Short mmCIF file of C-alpha atoms in Angstrom, two decimals:
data_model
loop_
_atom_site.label_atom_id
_atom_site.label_comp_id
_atom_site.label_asym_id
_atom_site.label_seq_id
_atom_site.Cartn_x
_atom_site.Cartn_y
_atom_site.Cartn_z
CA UNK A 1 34.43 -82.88 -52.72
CA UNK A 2 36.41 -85.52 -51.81
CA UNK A 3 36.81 -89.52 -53.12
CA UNK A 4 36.38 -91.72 -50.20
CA UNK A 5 36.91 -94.82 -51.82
CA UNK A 6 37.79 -96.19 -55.54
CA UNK A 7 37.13 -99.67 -56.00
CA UNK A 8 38.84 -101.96 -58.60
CA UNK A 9 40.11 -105.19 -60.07
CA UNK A 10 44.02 -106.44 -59.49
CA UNK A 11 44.14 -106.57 -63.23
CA UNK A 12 43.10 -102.74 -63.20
CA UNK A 13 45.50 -101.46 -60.39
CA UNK A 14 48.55 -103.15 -61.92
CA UNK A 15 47.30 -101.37 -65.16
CA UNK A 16 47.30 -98.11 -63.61
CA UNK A 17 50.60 -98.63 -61.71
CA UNK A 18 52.30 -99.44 -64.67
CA UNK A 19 50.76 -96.17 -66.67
CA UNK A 20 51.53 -94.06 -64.21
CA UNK A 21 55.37 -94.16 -65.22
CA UNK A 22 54.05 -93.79 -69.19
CA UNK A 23 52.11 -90.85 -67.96
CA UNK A 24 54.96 -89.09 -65.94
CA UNK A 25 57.36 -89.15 -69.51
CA UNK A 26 54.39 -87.73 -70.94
CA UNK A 27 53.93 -84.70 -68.77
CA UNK A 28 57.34 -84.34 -68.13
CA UNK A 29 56.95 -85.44 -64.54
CA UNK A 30 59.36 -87.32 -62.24
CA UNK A 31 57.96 -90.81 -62.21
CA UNK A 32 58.02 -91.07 -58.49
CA UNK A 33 56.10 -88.28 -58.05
CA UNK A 34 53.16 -89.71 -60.03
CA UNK A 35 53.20 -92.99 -58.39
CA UNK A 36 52.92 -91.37 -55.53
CA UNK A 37 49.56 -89.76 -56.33
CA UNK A 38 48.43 -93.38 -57.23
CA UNK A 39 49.19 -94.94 -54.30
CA UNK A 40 47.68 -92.08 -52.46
CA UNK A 41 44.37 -92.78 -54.10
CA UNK A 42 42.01 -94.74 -51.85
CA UNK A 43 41.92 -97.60 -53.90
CA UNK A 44 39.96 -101.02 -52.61
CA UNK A 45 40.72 -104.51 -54.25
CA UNK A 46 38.01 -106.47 -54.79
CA UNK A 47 38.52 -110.20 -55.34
CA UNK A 48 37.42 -111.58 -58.07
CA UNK A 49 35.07 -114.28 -56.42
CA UNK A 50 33.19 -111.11 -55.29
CA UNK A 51 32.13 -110.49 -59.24
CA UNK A 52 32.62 -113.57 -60.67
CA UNK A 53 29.02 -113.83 -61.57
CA UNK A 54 29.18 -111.24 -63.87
CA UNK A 55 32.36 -111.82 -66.00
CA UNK A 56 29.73 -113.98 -68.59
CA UNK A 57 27.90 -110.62 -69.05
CA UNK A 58 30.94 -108.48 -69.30
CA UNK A 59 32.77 -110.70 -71.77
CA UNK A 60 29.58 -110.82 -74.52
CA UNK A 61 29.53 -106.99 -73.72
CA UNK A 62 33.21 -105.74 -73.90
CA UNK A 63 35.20 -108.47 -74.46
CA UNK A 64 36.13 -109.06 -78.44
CA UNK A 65 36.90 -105.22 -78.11
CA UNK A 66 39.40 -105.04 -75.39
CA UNK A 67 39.36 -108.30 -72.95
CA UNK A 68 41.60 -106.48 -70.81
CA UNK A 69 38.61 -104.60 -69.67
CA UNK A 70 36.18 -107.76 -69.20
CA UNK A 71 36.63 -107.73 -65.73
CA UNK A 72 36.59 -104.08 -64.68
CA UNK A 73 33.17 -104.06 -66.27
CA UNK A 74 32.08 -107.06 -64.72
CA UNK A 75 32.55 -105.52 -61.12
CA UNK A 76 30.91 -102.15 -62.26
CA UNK A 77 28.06 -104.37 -63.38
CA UNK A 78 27.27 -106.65 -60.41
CA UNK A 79 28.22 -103.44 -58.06
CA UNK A 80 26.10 -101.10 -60.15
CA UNK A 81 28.58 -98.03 -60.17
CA UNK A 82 30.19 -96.33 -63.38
CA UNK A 83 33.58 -97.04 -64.07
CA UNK A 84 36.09 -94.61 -64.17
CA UNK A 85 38.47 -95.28 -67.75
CA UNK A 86 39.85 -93.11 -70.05
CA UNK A 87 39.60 -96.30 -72.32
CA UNK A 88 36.90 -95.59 -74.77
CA UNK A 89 35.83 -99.15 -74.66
CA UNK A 90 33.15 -98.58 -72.36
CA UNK A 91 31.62 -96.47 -74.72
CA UNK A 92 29.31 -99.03 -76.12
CA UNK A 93 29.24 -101.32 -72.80
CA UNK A 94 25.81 -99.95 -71.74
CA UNK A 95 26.99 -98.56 -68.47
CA UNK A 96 27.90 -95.12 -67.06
CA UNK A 97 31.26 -94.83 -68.02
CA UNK A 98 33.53 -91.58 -66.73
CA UNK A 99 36.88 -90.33 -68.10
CA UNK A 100 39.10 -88.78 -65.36
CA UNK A 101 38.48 -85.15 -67.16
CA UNK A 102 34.94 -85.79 -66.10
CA UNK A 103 35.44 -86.95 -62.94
CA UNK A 104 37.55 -83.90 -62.30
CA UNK A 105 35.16 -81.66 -63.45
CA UNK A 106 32.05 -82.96 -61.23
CA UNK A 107 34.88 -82.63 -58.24
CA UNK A 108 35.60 -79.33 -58.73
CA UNK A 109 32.14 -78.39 -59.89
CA UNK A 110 31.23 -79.76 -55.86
#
């Protein structure tokens, strides 16, 4: 199987871009190498405007936990997709919420 597209917020991307070097220390990787891989990802901004309607909804459901995530959750919610977080804040969001072992598993299991 293959991703076609992975959607997200600026907030989000910026996020990722600036674990990525974290995550390359932490496996011992060269940091390019790993950014790499992220920018290789078919990732899609979408501006906020787009899911502005939903940030009230996300903020009662996520946001005294982790406000950082308000708006991630408010695009999964007026898109209706999962997200895609290892953050265990969308635990209790009521959505369908993946970690990127999942997501690797249904890829390979495809």
């Amino acid at each position: 199987a293959r991703v076609d597209e992975v959607l997200a917020t600026a907030a989000a991307l910026e996020e990722v871009h600036e674990y990525a070097v974290v995550l390359a220390r932490k496996k011992r990787l060269p940091p390019d190498t790993v950014l790499t891989a992220v920018v290789s990802l078919p990732v899609v901004v979408v501006d906020r405007a787009t899911y502005s309607g939903s940030l009230k909804d996300a903020e009662r459901r996520i946001g005294k936990r982790d406000p950082d995530d308000v708006e991630t959750l408010a695009l999964a919610l007026h898109l209706g997709l999962p997200v895609w977080s290892n953050d265990d804040d969308f635990e209790e969001a009521g959505i369908v919420w993946y970690t990127t072992a999942e997501i690797l598993s249904r890829l390979d299991r495809s």
